[in-house]
Backbone as XML, in Angstrom:
<?xml version="1.0"?>
<chain id="A" units="angstrom">
  <residue number="1" name="MET">
    <atom name="N" x="-187.497" y="47.275" z="83.405"/>
    <atom name="CA" x="-186.593" y="47.279" z="82.065"/>
    <atom name="C" x="-186.311" y="45.328" z="81.626"/>
  </residue>
  <residue number="2" name="GLN">
    <atom name="N" x="-185.818" y="45.279" z="80.834"/>
    <atom name="CA" x="-185.740" y="43.971" z="80.347"/>
    <atom name="C" x="-184.015" y="43.789" z="80.385"/>
  </residue>
  <residue number="3" name="LYS">
    <atom name="N" x="-183.652" y="42.642" z="80.779"/>
    <atom name="CA" x="-182.278" y="42.476" z="80.413"/>
    <atom name="C" x="-181.853" y="42.411" z="79.098"/>
  </residue>
  <residue number="4" name="PRO">
    <atom name="N" x="-180.353" y="42.710" z="78.938"/>
    <atom name="CA" x="-180.160" y="42.470" z="77.313"/>
    <atom name="C" x="-179.634" y="41.094" z="77.141"/>
  </residue>
  <residue number="5" name="PRO">
    <atom name="N" x="-179.871" y="40.433" z="76.104"/>
    <atom name="CA" x="-179.578" y="39.341" z="75.614"/>
    <atom name="C" x="-178.158" y="38.851" z="76.098"/>
  </residue>
  <residue number="6" name="GLN">
    <atom name="N" x="-177.819" y="37.438" z="76.494"/>
    <atom name="CA" x="-176.548" y="37.214" z="76.722"/>
    <atom name="C" x="-175.742" y="37.374" z="75.442"/>
  </residue>
  <residue number="7" name="LYS">
    <atom name="N" x="-174.099" y="37.420" z="76.024"/>
    <atom name="CA" x="-173.425" y="37.257" z="74.394"/>
    <atom name="C" x="-173.535" y="36.444" z="73.636"/>
  </residue>
  <residue number="8" name="GLY">
    <atom name="N" x="-173.635" y="36.305" z="72.543"/>
    <atom name="CA" x="-173.466" y="35.243" z="71.529"/>
    <atom name="C" x="-174.839" y="34.799" z="71.182"/>
  </residue>
  <residue number="9" name="TYR">
    <atom name="N" x="-175.930" y="35.497" z="71.801"/>
    <atom name="CA" x="-177.276" y="35.170" z="71.684"/>
    <atom name="C" x="-177.452" y="35.504" z="70.514"/>
  </residue>
  <residue number="10" name="VAL">
    <atom name="N" x="-178.265" y="34.213" z="69.351"/>
    <atom name="CA" x="-178.954" y="34.765" z="68.161"/>
    <atom name="C" x="-180.302" y="34.249" z="68.127"/>
  </residue>
  <residue number="11" name="HIS">
    <atom name="N" x="-181.024" y="35.387" z="67.935"/>
    <atom name="CA" x="-182.589" y="35.248" z="67.509"/>
    <atom name="C" x="-182.878" y="34.056" z="66.523"/>
  </residue>
  <residue number="12" name="PHE">
    <atom name="N" x="-183.414" y="33.165" z="66.514"/>
    <atom name="CA" x="-183.846" y="31.889" z="65.869"/>
    <atom name="C" x="-185.209" y="31.614" z="65.867"/>
  </residue>
  <residue number="13" name="ASP">
    <atom name="N" x="-186.066" y="32.074" z="64.803"/>
    <atom name="CA" x="-187.246" y="31.747" z="64.717"/>
    <atom name="C" x="-187.916" y="31.434" z="63.200"/>
  </residue>
  <residue number="14" name="LYS">
    <atom name="N" x="-189.228" y="31.260" z="62.945"/>
    <atom name="CA" x="-189.740" y="30.531" z="61.647"/>
    <atom name="C" x="-189.238" y="31.060" z="60.363"/>
  </residue>
  <residue number="15" name="GLY">
    <atom name="N" x="-189.100" y="32.493" z="60.726"/>
    <atom name="CA" x="-188.569" y="33.663" z="59.370"/>
    <atom name="C" x="-187.128" y="33.162" z="59.339"/>
  </residue>
  <residue number="16" name="THR">
    <atom name="N" x="-186.418" y="33.015" z="60.397"/>
    <atom name="CA" x="-184.641" y="32.646" z="59.968"/>
    <atom name="C" x="-184.679" y="31.092" z="59.394"/>
  </residue>
  <residue number="17" name="PHE">
    <atom name="N" x="-185.495" y="30.434" z="59.967"/>
    <atom name="CA" x="-185.325" y="28.881" z="59.467"/>
    <atom name="C" x="-185.847" y="28.920" z="57.792"/>
  </residue>
  <residue number="18" name="ASP">
    <atom name="N" x="-186.790" y="29.901" z="57.683"/>
    <atom name="CA" x="-187.180" y="29.809" z="56.339"/>
    <atom name="C" x="-186.201" y="30.200" z="55.223"/>
  </residue>
  <residue number="19" name="ARG">
    <atom name="N" x="-185.484" y="31.326" z="55.471"/>
    <atom name="CA" x="-184.514" y="31.881" z="55.007"/>
    <atom name="C" x="-183.212" y="31.091" z="54.959"/>
  </residue>
  <residue number="20" name="LEU">
    <atom name="N" x="-182.884" y="30.384" z="55.780"/>
    <atom name="CA" x="-181.714" y="29.359" z="55.463"/>
    <atom name="C" x="-182.272" y="28.200" z="54.850"/>
  </residue>
  <residue number="21" name="ALA">
    <atom name="N" x="-183.454" y="27.500" z="55.053"/>
    <atom name="CA" x="-183.737" y="26.500" z="54.208"/>
    <atom name="C" x="-184.162" y="27.072" z="52.764"/>
  </residue>
  <residue number="22" name="ALA">
    <atom name="N" x="-184.399" y="28.267" z="52.329"/>
    <atom name="CA" x="-184.525" y="28.195" z="50.871"/>
    <atom name="C" x="-183.152" y="28.848" z="50.245"/>
  </residue>
  <residue number="23" name="GLY">
    <atom name="N" x="-182.598" y="29.373" z="51.115"/>
    <atom name="CA" x="-181.207" y="29.924" z="50.649"/>
    <atom name="C" x="-180.050" y="28.940" z="50.478"/>
  </residue>
  <residue number="24" name="THR">
    <atom name="N" x="-178.841" y="29.534" z="49.516"/>
    <atom name="CA" x="-177.735" y="28.740" z="49.104"/>
    <atom name="C" x="-176.859" y="28.372" z="50.314"/>
  </residue>
  <residue number="25" name="PRO">
    <atom name="N" x="-176.200" y="26.896" z="50.377"/>
    <atom name="CA" x="-175.812" y="26.297" z="51.311"/>
    <atom name="C" x="-174.236" y="27.203" z="51.366"/>
  </residue>
  <residue number="26" name="GLU">
    <atom name="N" x="-173.625" y="27.070" z="52.459"/>
    <atom name="CA" x="-172.276" y="27.794" z="52.624"/>
    <atom name="C" x="-171.399" y="26.639" z="52.406"/>
  </residue>
  <residue number="27" name="PRO">
    <atom name="N" x="-170.218" y="26.717" z="51.198"/>
    <atom name="CA" x="-169.252" y="25.801" z="51.374"/>
    <atom name="C" x="-168.664" y="25.164" z="52.586"/>
  </residue>
  <residue number="28" name="LEU">
    <atom name="N" x="-168.383" y="23.876" z="52.710"/>
    <atom name="CA" x="-167.517" y="23.226" z="53.765"/>
    <atom name="C" x="-166.233" y="23.474" z="53.735"/>
  </residue>
  <residue number="29" name="GLU">
    <atom name="N" x="-165.469" y="23.776" z="54.793"/>
    <atom name="CA" x="-164.230" y="23.514" z="54.715"/>
    <atom name="C" x="-163.594" y="22.553" z="55.771"/>
  </residue>
  <residue number="30" name="SER">
    <atom name="N" x="-162.865" y="21.620" z="55.588"/>
    <atom name="CA" x="-162.343" y="20.800" z="56.485"/>
    <atom name="C" x="-161.343" y="21.432" z="57.365"/>
  </residue>
  <residue number="31" name="ARG">
    <atom name="N" x="-161.337" y="21.395" z="58.730"/>
    <atom name="CA" x="-160.369" y="21.721" z="59.562"/>
    <atom name="C" x="-159.706" y="20.819" z="60.208"/>
  </residue>
  <residue number="32" name="PHE">
    <atom name="N" x="-159.875" y="19.337" z="59.486"/>
    <atom name="CA" x="-159.136" y="18.442" z="60.072"/>
    <atom name="C" x="-157.813" y="18.609" z="59.960"/>
  </residue>
  <residue number="33" name="ALA">
    <atom name="N" x="-156.916" y="18.345" z="61.040"/>
    <atom name="CA" x="-155.438" y="18.108" z="61.034"/>
    <atom name="C" x="-154.812" y="17.128" z="61.435"/>
  </residue>
  <residue number="34" name="VAL">
    <atom name="N" x="-154.074" y="16.137" z="60.835"/>
    <atom name="CA" x="-153.558" y="14.934" z="61.587"/>
    <atom name="C" x="-152.028" y="15.626" z="62.550"/>
  </residue>
  <residue number="35" name="SER">
    <atom name="N" x="-152.294" y="15.726" z="63.693"/>
    <atom name="CA" x="-151.040" y="15.888" z="64.431"/>
    <atom name="C" x="-150.321" y="14.836" z="64.998"/>
  </residue>
  <residue number="36" name="HIS">
    <atom name="N" x="-149.294" y="15.066" z="65.666"/>
    <atom name="CA" x="-148.267" y="14.219" z="66.445"/>
    <atom name="C" x="-149.200" y="13.684" z="67.463"/>
  </residue>
  <residue number="37" name="GLY">
    <atom name="N" x="-149.956" y="14.157" z="68.343"/>
    <atom name="CA" x="-150.581" y="13.246" z="69.568"/>
    <atom name="C" x="-151.720" y="12.617" z="68.624"/>
  </residue>
  <residue number="38" name="LEU">
    <atom name="N" x="-152.392" y="12.943" z="67.335"/>
    <atom name="CA" x="-153.458" y="11.734" z="66.960"/>
    <atom name="C" x="-152.633" y="10.652" z="66.768"/>
  </residue>
  <residue number="39" name="LEU">
    <atom name="N" x="-151.544" y="10.834" z="66.114"/>
    <atom name="CA" x="-150.720" y="9.847" z="65.544"/>
    <atom name="C" x="-150.064" y="8.797" z="66.639"/>
  </residue>
  <residue number="40" name="LEU">
    <atom name="N" x="-149.771" y="9.488" z="67.758"/>
    <atom name="CA" x="-149.207" y="8.836" z="68.687"/>
    <atom name="C" x="-150.543" y="7.890" z="69.517"/>
  </residue>
  <residue number="41" name="THR">
    <atom name="N" x="-151.695" y="8.531" z="69.527"/>
    <atom name="CA" x="-152.930" y="8.188" z="70.190"/>
    <atom name="C" x="-153.238" y="6.639" z="69.687"/>
  </residue>
  <residue number="42" name="LEU">
    <atom name="N" x="-153.272" y="6.802" z="68.028"/>
    <atom name="CA" x="-153.442" y="5.705" z="67.065"/>
    <atom name="C" x="-152.506" y="4.641" z="67.168"/>
  </residue>
  <residue number="43" name="LEU">
    <atom name="N" x="-151.341" y="5.083" z="67.234"/>
    <atom name="CA" x="-149.936" y="3.551" z="67.501"/>
    <atom name="C" x="-149.865" y="3.181" z="69.084"/>
  </residue>
  <residue number="44" name="GLN">
    <atom name="N" x="-150.750" y="3.716" z="69.932"/>
    <atom name="CA" x="-150.629" y="3.276" z="71.301"/>
    <atom name="C" x="-151.955" y="2.756" z="71.525"/>
  </residue>
  <residue number="45" name="GLY">
    <atom name="N" x="-152.233" y="1.747" z="70.607"/>
    <atom name="CA" x="-153.157" y="1.133" z="70.702"/>
    <atom name="C" x="-153.835" y="0.431" z="71.705"/>
  </residue>
  <residue number="46" name="GLY">
    <atom name="N" x="-152.755" y="-0.324" z="72.710"/>
    <atom name="CA" x="-153.092" y="-0.740" z="74.169"/>
    <atom name="C" x="-153.929" y="0.261" z="74.732"/>
  </residue>
  <residue number="47" name="ARG">
    <atom name="N" x="-153.752" y="1.316" z="74.912"/>
    <atom name="CA" x="-154.386" y="2.447" z="75.521"/>
    <atom name="C" x="-155.629" y="2.774" z="75.384"/>
  </residue>
  <residue number="48" name="VAL">
    <atom name="N" x="-156.110" y="2.606" z="74.286"/>
    <atom name="CA" x="-157.435" y="3.153" z="73.962"/>
    <atom name="C" x="-158.422" y="1.823" z="73.920"/>
  </residue>
  <residue number="49" name="THR">
    <atom name="N" x="-159.549" y="2.115" z="74.854"/>
    <atom name="CA" x="-160.405" y="0.872" z="75.190"/>
    <atom name="C" x="-161.811" y="1.070" z="74.453"/>
  </residue>
  <residue number="50" name="ARG">
    <atom name="N" x="-162.068" y="2.485" z="74.165"/>
    <atom name="CA" x="-163.537" y="2.495" z="73.288"/>
    <atom name="C" x="-163.557" y="3.344" z="72.211"/>
  </residue>
  <residue number="51" name="GLY">
    <atom name="N" x="-164.479" y="3.203" z="71.433"/>
    <atom name="CA" x="-164.902" y="4.208" z="70.355"/>
    <atom name="C" x="-164.188" y="3.916" z="68.906"/>
  </residue>
  <residue number="52" name="ALA">
    <atom name="N" x="-163.788" y="4.877" z="68.185"/>
    <atom name="CA" x="-163.108" y="4.723" z="66.573"/>
    <atom name="C" x="-161.605" y="4.216" z="67.143"/>
  </residue>
  <residue number="53" name="GLY">
    <atom name="N" x="-161.231" y="4.755" z="68.012"/>
    <atom name="CA" x="-159.608" y="4.584" z="68.363"/>
    <atom name="C" x="-159.308" y="2.939" z="68.524"/>
  </residue>
  <residue number="54" name="ALA">
    <atom name="N" x="-160.270" y="2.478" z="69.470"/>
    <atom name="CA" x="-160.390" y="1.216" z="69.694"/>
    <atom name="C" x="-160.191" y="-0.090" z="68.220"/>
  </residue>
  <residue number="55" name="ALA">
    <atom name="N" x="-161.135" y="0.438" z="67.142"/>
    <atom name="CA" x="-161.207" y="-0.138" z="65.989"/>
    <atom name="C" x="-160.118" y="-0.079" z="65.588"/>
  </residue>
  <residue number="56" name="THR">
    <atom name="N" x="-159.776" y="1.348" z="65.462"/>
    <atom name="CA" x="-158.187" y="1.722" z="64.732"/>
    <atom name="C" x="-157.225" y="0.603" z="65.036"/>
  </residue>
  <residue number="57" name="ALA">
    <atom name="N" x="-157.168" y="0.914" z="66.324"/>
    <atom name="CA" x="-155.910" y="0.186" z="66.819"/>
    <atom name="C" x="-156.053" y="-1.444" z="66.732"/>
  </residue>
  <residue number="58" name="SER">
    <atom name="N" x="-157.304" y="-1.890" z="66.366"/>
    <atom name="CA" x="-157.653" y="-3.462" z="66.399"/>
    <atom name="C" x="-157.011" y="-3.796" z="64.991"/>
  </residue>
  <residue number="59" name="CYS">
    <atom name="N" x="-157.253" y="-2.864" z="63.723"/>
    <atom name="CA" x="-157.057" y="-2.990" z="62.597"/>
    <atom name="C" x="-155.638" y="-3.295" z="62.407"/>
  </residue>
  <residue number="60" name="TRP">
    <atom name="N" x="-155.200" y="-1.968" z="63.181"/>
    <atom name="CA" x="-153.767" y="-1.741" z="62.926"/>
    <atom name="C" x="-153.054" y="-3.127" z="63.530"/>
  </residue>
  <residue number="61" name="LYS">
    <atom name="N" x="-153.449" y="-3.605" z="64.447"/>
    <atom name="CA" x="-152.657" y="-4.976" z="65.143"/>
    <atom name="C" x="-153.136" y="-6.000" z="64.267"/>
  </residue>
  <residue number="62" name="SER">
    <atom name="N" x="-154.304" y="-6.225" z="63.622"/>
    <atom name="CA" x="-154.385" y="-7.326" z="62.705"/>
    <atom name="C" x="-153.834" y="-7.049" z="61.328"/>
  </residue>
  <residue number="63" name="SER">
    <atom name="N" x="-153.191" y="-6.017" z="60.983"/>
    <atom name="CA" x="-152.305" y="-6.104" z="59.480"/>
    <atom name="C" x="-151.400" y="-6.545" z="59.499"/>
  </residue>
  <residue number="64" name="PRO">
    <atom name="N" x="-151.198" y="-7.438" z="58.299"/>
    <atom name="CA" x="-150.111" y="-8.028" z="58.076"/>
    <atom name="C" x="-148.831" y="-7.004" z="57.882"/>
  </residue>
  <residue number="65" name="ARG">
    <atom name="N" x="-148.794" y="-5.888" z="57.645"/>
    <atom name="CA" x="-147.623" y="-5.141" z="57.703"/>
    <atom name="C" x="-146.710" y="-4.699" z="59.261"/>
  </residue>
  <residue number="66" name="ALA">
    <atom name="N" x="-148.229" y="-4.717" z="60.256"/>
    <atom name="CA" x="-147.652" y="-4.474" z="61.630"/>
    <atom name="C" x="-147.118" y="-5.703" z="62.044"/>
  </residue>
  <residue number="67" name="THR">
    <atom name="N" x="-147.235" y="-6.802" z="61.616"/>
    <atom name="CA" x="-146.517" y="-7.697" z="62.069"/>
    <atom name="C" x="-144.897" y="-8.227" z="61.594"/>
  </residue>
  <residue number="68" name="THR">
    <atom name="N" x="-144.537" y="-7.589" z="60.115"/>
    <atom name="CA" x="-143.587" y="-7.935" z="59.251"/>
    <atom name="C" x="-142.991" y="-6.887" z="59.141"/>
  </residue>
  <residue number="69" name="ALA">
    <atom name="N" x="-143.253" y="-5.571" z="59.877"/>
    <atom name="CA" x="-142.741" y="-4.113" z="59.771"/>
    <atom name="C" x="-141.280" y="-4.196" z="60.950"/>
  </residue>
  <residue number="70" name="THR">
    <atom name="N" x="-140.332" y="-3.576" z="60.029"/>
    <atom name="CA" x="-138.695" y="-4.023" z="61.029"/>
    <atom name="C" x="-138.631" y="-2.573" z="61.514"/>
  </residue>
</chain>
C-alpha cells in the first residue's frame, strides 16, 4: 500500500506549469500594513544593525527634519 500524500501536498508537473504559464495571472493584493511595532522599530535606529532597517535608520538620522524637529 502507498502512503497518502502529506497534508497540503500539491502535485506539480509539466502540465501544471504549462497551464499556469498560458493562463491569465491572478490580481495581486497587498497585505502590507504599517503597525505600531514597525514604526517603533524604524524609529529606534540604534538597535537596528543590518538590512533595510539600518538604511532607513541612517536616512532618518541624516534627515534635516530629524535634527530640527521639536
